Structure formats: C-alpha cells, structure tokens
Short mmCIF file of C-alpha atoms and ligand atoms in Angstrom, two decimals:
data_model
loop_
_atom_site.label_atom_id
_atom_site.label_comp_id
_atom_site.label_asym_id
_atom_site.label_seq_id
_atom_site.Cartn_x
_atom_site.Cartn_y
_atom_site.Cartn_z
CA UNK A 167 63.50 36.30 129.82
CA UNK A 168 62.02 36.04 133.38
CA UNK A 169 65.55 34.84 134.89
CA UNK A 170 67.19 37.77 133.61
CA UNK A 171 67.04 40.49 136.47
CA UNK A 172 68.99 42.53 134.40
CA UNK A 173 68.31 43.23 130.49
CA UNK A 174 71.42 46.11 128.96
CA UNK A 175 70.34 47.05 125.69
CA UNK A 176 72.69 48.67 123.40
CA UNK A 177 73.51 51.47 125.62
CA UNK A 178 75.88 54.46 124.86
CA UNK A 179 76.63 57.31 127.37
CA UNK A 180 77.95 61.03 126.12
CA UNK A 181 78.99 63.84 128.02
CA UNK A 182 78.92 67.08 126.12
CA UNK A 183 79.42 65.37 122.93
CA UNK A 184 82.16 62.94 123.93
CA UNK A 185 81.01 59.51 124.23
CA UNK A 186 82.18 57.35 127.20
CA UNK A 187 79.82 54.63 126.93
CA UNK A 188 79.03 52.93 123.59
CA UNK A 189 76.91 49.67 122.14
CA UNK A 190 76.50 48.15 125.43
CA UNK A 191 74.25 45.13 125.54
CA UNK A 192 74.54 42.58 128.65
CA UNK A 193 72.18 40.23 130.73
CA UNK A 194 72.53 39.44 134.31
CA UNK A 195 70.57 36.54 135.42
CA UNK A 196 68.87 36.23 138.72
CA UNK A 197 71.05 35.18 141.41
CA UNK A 198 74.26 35.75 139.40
CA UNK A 199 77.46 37.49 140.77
CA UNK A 200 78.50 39.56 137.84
CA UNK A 201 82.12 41.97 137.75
CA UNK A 202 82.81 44.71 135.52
CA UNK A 203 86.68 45.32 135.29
CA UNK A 204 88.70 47.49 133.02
CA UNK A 205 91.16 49.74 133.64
CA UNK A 206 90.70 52.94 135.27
CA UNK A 207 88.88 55.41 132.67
CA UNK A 208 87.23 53.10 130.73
CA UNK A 209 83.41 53.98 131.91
CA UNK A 210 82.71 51.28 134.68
CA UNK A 211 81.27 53.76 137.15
CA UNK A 212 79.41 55.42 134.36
CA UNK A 213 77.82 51.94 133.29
CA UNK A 214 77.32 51.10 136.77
CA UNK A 215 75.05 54.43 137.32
CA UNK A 216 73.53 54.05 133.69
CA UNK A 217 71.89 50.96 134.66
CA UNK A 218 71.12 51.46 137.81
CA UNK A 219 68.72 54.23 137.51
CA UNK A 220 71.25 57.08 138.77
CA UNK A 221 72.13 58.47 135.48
CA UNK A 222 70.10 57.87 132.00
CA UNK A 223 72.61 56.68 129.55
CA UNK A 224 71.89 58.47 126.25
CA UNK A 225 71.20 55.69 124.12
CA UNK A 226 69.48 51.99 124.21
CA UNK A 227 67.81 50.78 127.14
CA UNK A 228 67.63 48.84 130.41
CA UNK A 229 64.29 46.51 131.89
CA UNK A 230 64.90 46.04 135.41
CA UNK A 231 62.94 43.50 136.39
CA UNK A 232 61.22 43.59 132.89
CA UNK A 233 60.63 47.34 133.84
CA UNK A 234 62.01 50.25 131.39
CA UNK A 235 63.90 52.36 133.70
CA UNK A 236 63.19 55.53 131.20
CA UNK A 237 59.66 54.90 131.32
CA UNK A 238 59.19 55.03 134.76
CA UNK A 239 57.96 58.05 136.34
CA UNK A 240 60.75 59.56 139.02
CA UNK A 241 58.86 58.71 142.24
CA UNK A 242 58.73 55.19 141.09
CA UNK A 243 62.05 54.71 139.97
CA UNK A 244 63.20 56.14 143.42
CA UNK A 245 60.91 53.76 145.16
CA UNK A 246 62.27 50.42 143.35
CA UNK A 247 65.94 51.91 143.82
CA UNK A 248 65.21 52.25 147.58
CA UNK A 249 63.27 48.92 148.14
CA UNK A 250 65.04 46.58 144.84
CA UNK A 251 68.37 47.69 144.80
CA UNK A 252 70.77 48.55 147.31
CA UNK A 253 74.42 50.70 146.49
CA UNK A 254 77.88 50.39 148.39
CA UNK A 255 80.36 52.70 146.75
CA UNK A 256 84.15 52.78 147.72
CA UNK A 257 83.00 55.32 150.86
CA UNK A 258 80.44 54.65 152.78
CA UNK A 259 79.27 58.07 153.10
CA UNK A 260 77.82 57.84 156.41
CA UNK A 261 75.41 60.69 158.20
CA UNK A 262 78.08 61.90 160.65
CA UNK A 263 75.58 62.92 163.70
CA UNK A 264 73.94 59.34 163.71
CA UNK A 265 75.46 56.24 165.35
CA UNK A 266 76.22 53.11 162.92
CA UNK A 267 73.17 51.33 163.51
CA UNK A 268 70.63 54.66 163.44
CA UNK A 269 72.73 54.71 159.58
CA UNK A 270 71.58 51.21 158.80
CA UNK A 271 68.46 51.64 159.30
CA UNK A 272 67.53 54.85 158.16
CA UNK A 273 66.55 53.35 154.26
CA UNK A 274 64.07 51.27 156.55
CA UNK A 275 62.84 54.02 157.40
CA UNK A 276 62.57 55.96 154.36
CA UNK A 277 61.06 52.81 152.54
CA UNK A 278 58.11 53.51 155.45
CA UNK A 279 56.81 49.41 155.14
CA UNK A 280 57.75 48.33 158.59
CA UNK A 281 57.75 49.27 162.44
CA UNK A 282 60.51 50.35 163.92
CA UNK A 283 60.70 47.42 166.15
CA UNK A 284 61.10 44.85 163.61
CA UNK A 285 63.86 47.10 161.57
CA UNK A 286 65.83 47.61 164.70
CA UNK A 287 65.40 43.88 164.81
CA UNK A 288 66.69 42.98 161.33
CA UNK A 289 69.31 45.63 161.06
CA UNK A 290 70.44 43.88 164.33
CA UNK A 291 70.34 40.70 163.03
CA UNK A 292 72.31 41.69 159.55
CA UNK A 293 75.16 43.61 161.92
CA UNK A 294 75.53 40.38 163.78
CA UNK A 295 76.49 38.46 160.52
CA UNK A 296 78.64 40.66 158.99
CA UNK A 297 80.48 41.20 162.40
CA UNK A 298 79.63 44.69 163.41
CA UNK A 299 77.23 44.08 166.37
CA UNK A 300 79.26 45.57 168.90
CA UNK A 301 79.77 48.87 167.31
CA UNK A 302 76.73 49.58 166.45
CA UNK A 303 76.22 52.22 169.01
CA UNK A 304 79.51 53.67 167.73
CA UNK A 305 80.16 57.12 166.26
CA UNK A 306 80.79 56.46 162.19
CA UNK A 307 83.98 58.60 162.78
CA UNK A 308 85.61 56.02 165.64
CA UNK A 309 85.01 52.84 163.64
CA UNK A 310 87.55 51.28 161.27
CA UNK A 311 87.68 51.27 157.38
CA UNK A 312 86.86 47.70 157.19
CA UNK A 313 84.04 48.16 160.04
CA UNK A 314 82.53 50.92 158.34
CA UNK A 315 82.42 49.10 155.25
CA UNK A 316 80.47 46.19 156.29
CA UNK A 317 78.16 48.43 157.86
CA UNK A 318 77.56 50.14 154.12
CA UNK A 319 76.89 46.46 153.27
CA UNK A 320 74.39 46.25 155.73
CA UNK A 321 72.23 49.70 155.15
CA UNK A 322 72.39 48.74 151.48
CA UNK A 323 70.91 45.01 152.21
CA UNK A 324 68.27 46.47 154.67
CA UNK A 325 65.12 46.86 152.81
CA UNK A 326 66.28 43.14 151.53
CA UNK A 327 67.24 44.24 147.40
CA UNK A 328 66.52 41.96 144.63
CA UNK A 329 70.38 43.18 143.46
CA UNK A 330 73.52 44.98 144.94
CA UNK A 331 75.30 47.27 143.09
CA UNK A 332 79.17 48.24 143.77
CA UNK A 333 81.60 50.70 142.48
CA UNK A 334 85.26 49.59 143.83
CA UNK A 335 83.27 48.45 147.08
CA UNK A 336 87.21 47.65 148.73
CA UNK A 337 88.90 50.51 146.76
CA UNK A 338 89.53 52.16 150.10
CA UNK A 339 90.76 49.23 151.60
CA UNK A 340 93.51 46.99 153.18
CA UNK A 341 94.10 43.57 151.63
CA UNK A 342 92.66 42.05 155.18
CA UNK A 343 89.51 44.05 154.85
CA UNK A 344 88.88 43.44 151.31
CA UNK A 345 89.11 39.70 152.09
CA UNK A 346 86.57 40.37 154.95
CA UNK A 347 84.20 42.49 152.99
CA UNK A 348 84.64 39.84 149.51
CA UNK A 349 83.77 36.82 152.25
CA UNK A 350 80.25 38.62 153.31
CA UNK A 351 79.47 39.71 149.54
CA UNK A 352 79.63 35.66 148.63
CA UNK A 353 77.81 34.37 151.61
CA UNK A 354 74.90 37.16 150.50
CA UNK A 355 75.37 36.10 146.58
CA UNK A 356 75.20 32.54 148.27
CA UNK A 357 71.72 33.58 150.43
CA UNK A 358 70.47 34.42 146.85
CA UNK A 359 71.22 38.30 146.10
CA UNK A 360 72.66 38.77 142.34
CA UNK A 361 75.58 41.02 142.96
CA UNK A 362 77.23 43.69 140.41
CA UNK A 363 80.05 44.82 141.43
CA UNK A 364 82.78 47.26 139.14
CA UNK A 365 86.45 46.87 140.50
CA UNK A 366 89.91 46.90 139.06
CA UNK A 367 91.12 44.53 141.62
CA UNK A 368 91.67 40.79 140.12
CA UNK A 369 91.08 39.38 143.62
CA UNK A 370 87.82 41.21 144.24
CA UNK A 371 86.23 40.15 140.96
CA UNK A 372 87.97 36.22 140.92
CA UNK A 373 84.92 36.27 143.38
CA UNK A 374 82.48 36.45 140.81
CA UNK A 375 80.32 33.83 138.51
CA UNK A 376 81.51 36.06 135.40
CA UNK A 377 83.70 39.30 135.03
CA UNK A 378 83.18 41.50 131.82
CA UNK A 379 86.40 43.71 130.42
CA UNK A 380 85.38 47.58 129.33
CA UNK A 381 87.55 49.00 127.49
CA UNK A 382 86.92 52.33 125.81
CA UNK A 383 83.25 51.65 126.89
CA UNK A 384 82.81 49.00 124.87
CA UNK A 385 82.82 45.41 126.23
CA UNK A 386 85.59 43.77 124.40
CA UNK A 387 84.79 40.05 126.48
CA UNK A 388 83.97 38.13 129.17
CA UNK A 389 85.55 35.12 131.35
CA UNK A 390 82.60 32.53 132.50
CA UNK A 391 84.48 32.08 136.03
CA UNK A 392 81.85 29.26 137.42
CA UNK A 393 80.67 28.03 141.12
CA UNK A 394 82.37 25.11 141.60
CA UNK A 395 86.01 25.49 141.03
CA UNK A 396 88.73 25.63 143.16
CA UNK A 397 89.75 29.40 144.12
CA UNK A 398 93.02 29.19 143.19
CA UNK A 399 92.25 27.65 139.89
CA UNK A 400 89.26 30.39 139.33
CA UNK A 401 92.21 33.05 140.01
CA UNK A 402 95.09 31.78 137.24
CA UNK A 403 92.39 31.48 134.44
CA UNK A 404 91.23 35.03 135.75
CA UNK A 405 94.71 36.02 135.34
CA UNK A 406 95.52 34.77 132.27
CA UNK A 407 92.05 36.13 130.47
CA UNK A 408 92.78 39.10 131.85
CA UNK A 409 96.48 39.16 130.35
CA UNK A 410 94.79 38.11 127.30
CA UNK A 411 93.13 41.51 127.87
CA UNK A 412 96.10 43.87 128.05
CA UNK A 413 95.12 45.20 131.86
N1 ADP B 249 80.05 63.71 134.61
C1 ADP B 249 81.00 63.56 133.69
N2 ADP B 249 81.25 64.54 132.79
C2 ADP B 249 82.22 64.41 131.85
N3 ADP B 249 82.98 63.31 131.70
C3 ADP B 249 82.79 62.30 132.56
C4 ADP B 249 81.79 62.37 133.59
N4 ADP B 249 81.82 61.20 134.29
C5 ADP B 249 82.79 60.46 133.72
N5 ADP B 249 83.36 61.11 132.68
C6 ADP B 249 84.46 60.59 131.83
O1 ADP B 249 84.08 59.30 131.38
C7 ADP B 249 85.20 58.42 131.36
C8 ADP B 249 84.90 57.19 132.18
O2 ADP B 249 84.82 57.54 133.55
P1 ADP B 249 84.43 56.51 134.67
O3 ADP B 249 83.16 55.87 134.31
O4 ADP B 249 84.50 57.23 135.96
O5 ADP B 249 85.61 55.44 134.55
P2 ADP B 249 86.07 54.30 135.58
O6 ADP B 249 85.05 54.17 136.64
O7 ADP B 249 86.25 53.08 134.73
O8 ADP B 249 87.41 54.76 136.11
C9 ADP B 249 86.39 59.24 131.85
O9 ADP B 249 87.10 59.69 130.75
C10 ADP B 249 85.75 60.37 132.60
O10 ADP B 249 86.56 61.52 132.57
MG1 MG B 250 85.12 54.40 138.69
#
C-alpha cells in the first residue's frame, strides 16, 4: 500500500440529490502520470476536486498519503494541500497587482518554512527551466497564454508537492503552447512528481503512464499507456481505446 500516493475508495458525489459522481475506486501509485478523460459533463472536474481535498465527495473515501482526507481537521488539510499538492487549472488565476515572479512565490510564503532568500532563489531557478526567466518581472496582464501558463506550473511546484493536480491545464491554449506546457509536465513526472491531470484532449493525456474514461461518473476503463514506447505508437493505441470508448 505504501507506493500508492493515492487510495479512491468507492466514491460518489451528489448535488442536491442528483448524483454526478458514483462507485469510484482508483489507485495512483507514486511517481505515476495518471489522465482522467471523458467527455465534457461526465464529472472529471468534480472527481478531480473530490480527491483532492477541495470538495468532500458524499460517499467512500480517499487516504492521501495513507491519510483520510475527511478525518483531517481543516487547518491540516489546508496545510498538506499547500505544502503536498500543488493545482494548475485551465486559468492561471494570477493576483493582478503582483509581478509573475512575486505570484510564484507567494505559496512559499504562505507555507512560512523558508527565507525569502532561498524562495526567491528556487522560484528563480524553476522559472529558468520552464522558460519564463525573463518575464518574471512582468505584469501577469502583458505576458502570453502559454507564458502565463508555465508560470501556474511553477507557483504550483514551489513548495516542491508530492503530486500535481490539473483540470484541462492547456484548455485555454494553442496547439504550440500545449506542446510546450505537456513537454515541462513530463520532464517534472520524469524528476519524480506523480501527475493527475483531467483533459479531453487525446494529445494532452497520450502523455500519460495510464488514462481512465468517466463516463456518467462512473469509470467504464482504462488504457495502460507505458514509459517506453514510441509516441506515435502510444498515440494510435490511445486512439483506438478511446474509439473503443465512444468519445
Ligand atoms: N456545484 C455544482 N452543483 C450542481 N451541479 C454540478 C456542480 N458541479 C458540477 N455539476 C454537474 O456535474 C456534472 C459534471 O460536471 P463536471 O465535473 O464539471 O464535468 P466535466 O469536468 O467532465 O466537464 C455536470 O452535469 C454538472 O452540471
Ligand atoms: Mg471540467
């Protein structure tokens, strides 16, 4: 059990009576890159927030790191969602007033563990990989979609998370900028963060170890895409499972 990161137990979500989210059980091990796709409707954002402490599904139950997220008390779960997890959504949802970089660090901040020397230092380093170094003195308004992006990437890896969570991370992007976004999300999966990302785009989630199929808010399969293959080859069998799938 320790290698799972992740435990879903038979989880089911209602809103006033109408159930969105139903029988849900899933594992995701440590270090895996996991996609939920499904067509738009069937529940992925509302599994993505069920498990990820955001929303309390009304059924079942998820260990996060062997911890029941119900059972902890809200200061706690707010701590290990600030310093374990980290969110990109398909906006970035940046604090206008502040300049990119004052953005990225500002979890660092709010997590309160180091100086402000050594965050300026790492959120420095982490804008250098993903490309963004030279804007980070930049207004989030005269940045592009793609740039703003990567810099969500980088204030959600900044207190270093055990996982990243994404809801339709390149929704609100070009197909150049989702390429450039999917390349930095597999060189962090490859530096050793599991990744969980929802998405109805094929390409986005051909990315990924595995990629489970909701529909109705049940999961109806998954498609074991493995490490070592050829991308083209892990597209076509994506494409034909998903086929198999009716999306
Ligand atoms: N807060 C809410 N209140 C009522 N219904 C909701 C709420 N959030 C989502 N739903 C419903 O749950 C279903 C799944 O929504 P969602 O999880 O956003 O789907 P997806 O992300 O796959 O497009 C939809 O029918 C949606 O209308
Ligand atoms: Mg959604």
């Amino acid at each position: 059990m320790d290698q799972n990161i992740l435990e879903v137990k038979e989880i089911g979500k209602s809103f006033e009576g109408t159930e969105v989210l139903r029988d849900i059980t899933f594992q995701i091990e440590k270090g895996e890159f996991v996609a939920v796709m499904g067509r738009s409707g069937c529940g992925k954002s509302t599994l993505l927030y069920s498990i990820s402490g955001m929303d309390d599904p009304t059924g079942g139950e998820v260990l996060f790191e062997g911890k029941r997220l119900a059972e902890l008390p809200e200061k706690e779960l707010e701590k290990l969602r600030l310093n374990r997890m980290g969110f990109i959504f398909q906006k970035a949802n940046f604090l206008k007033n502040l300049s990119i970089e004052d953005n990225i660090i500002f979890p660092a901040f709010q997590s309160g563990q180091k100086s402000r020397q050594q965050i300026v230092k790492e959120a420095e380093a982490l804008m250098e990989r993903m490309g963004i170094l030279s804007v980070a003195d930049h207004d989030v308004r005269k940045v592009s979609g793609g740039q703003l992006q990567r810099a969500a990437i980088c204030r959600a890896m900044i207190n270093q998370p055990a996982i990243l969570f994404g809801d339709e991370p390149t929704g609100a992007l070009n197909s150049s900028a989702t390429r450039e976004v999917m390349d930095i999300l597999e060189k962090i999966h490859q530096d050793g963060t599991t990744i969980l990302l929802v998405t109805h785009d094929a390409r986005v989630a051909a990315r990924a170890d595995r990629v489970i199929y909701l529909e109705d808010g049940r999961i109806k399969d998954e498609c074991l895409l493995g490490k070592q293959e050829e991308k083209k080859s892990r597209e076509k069998l994506l494409m034909e499972w998903l086929e198999k799938m009716g999306f």
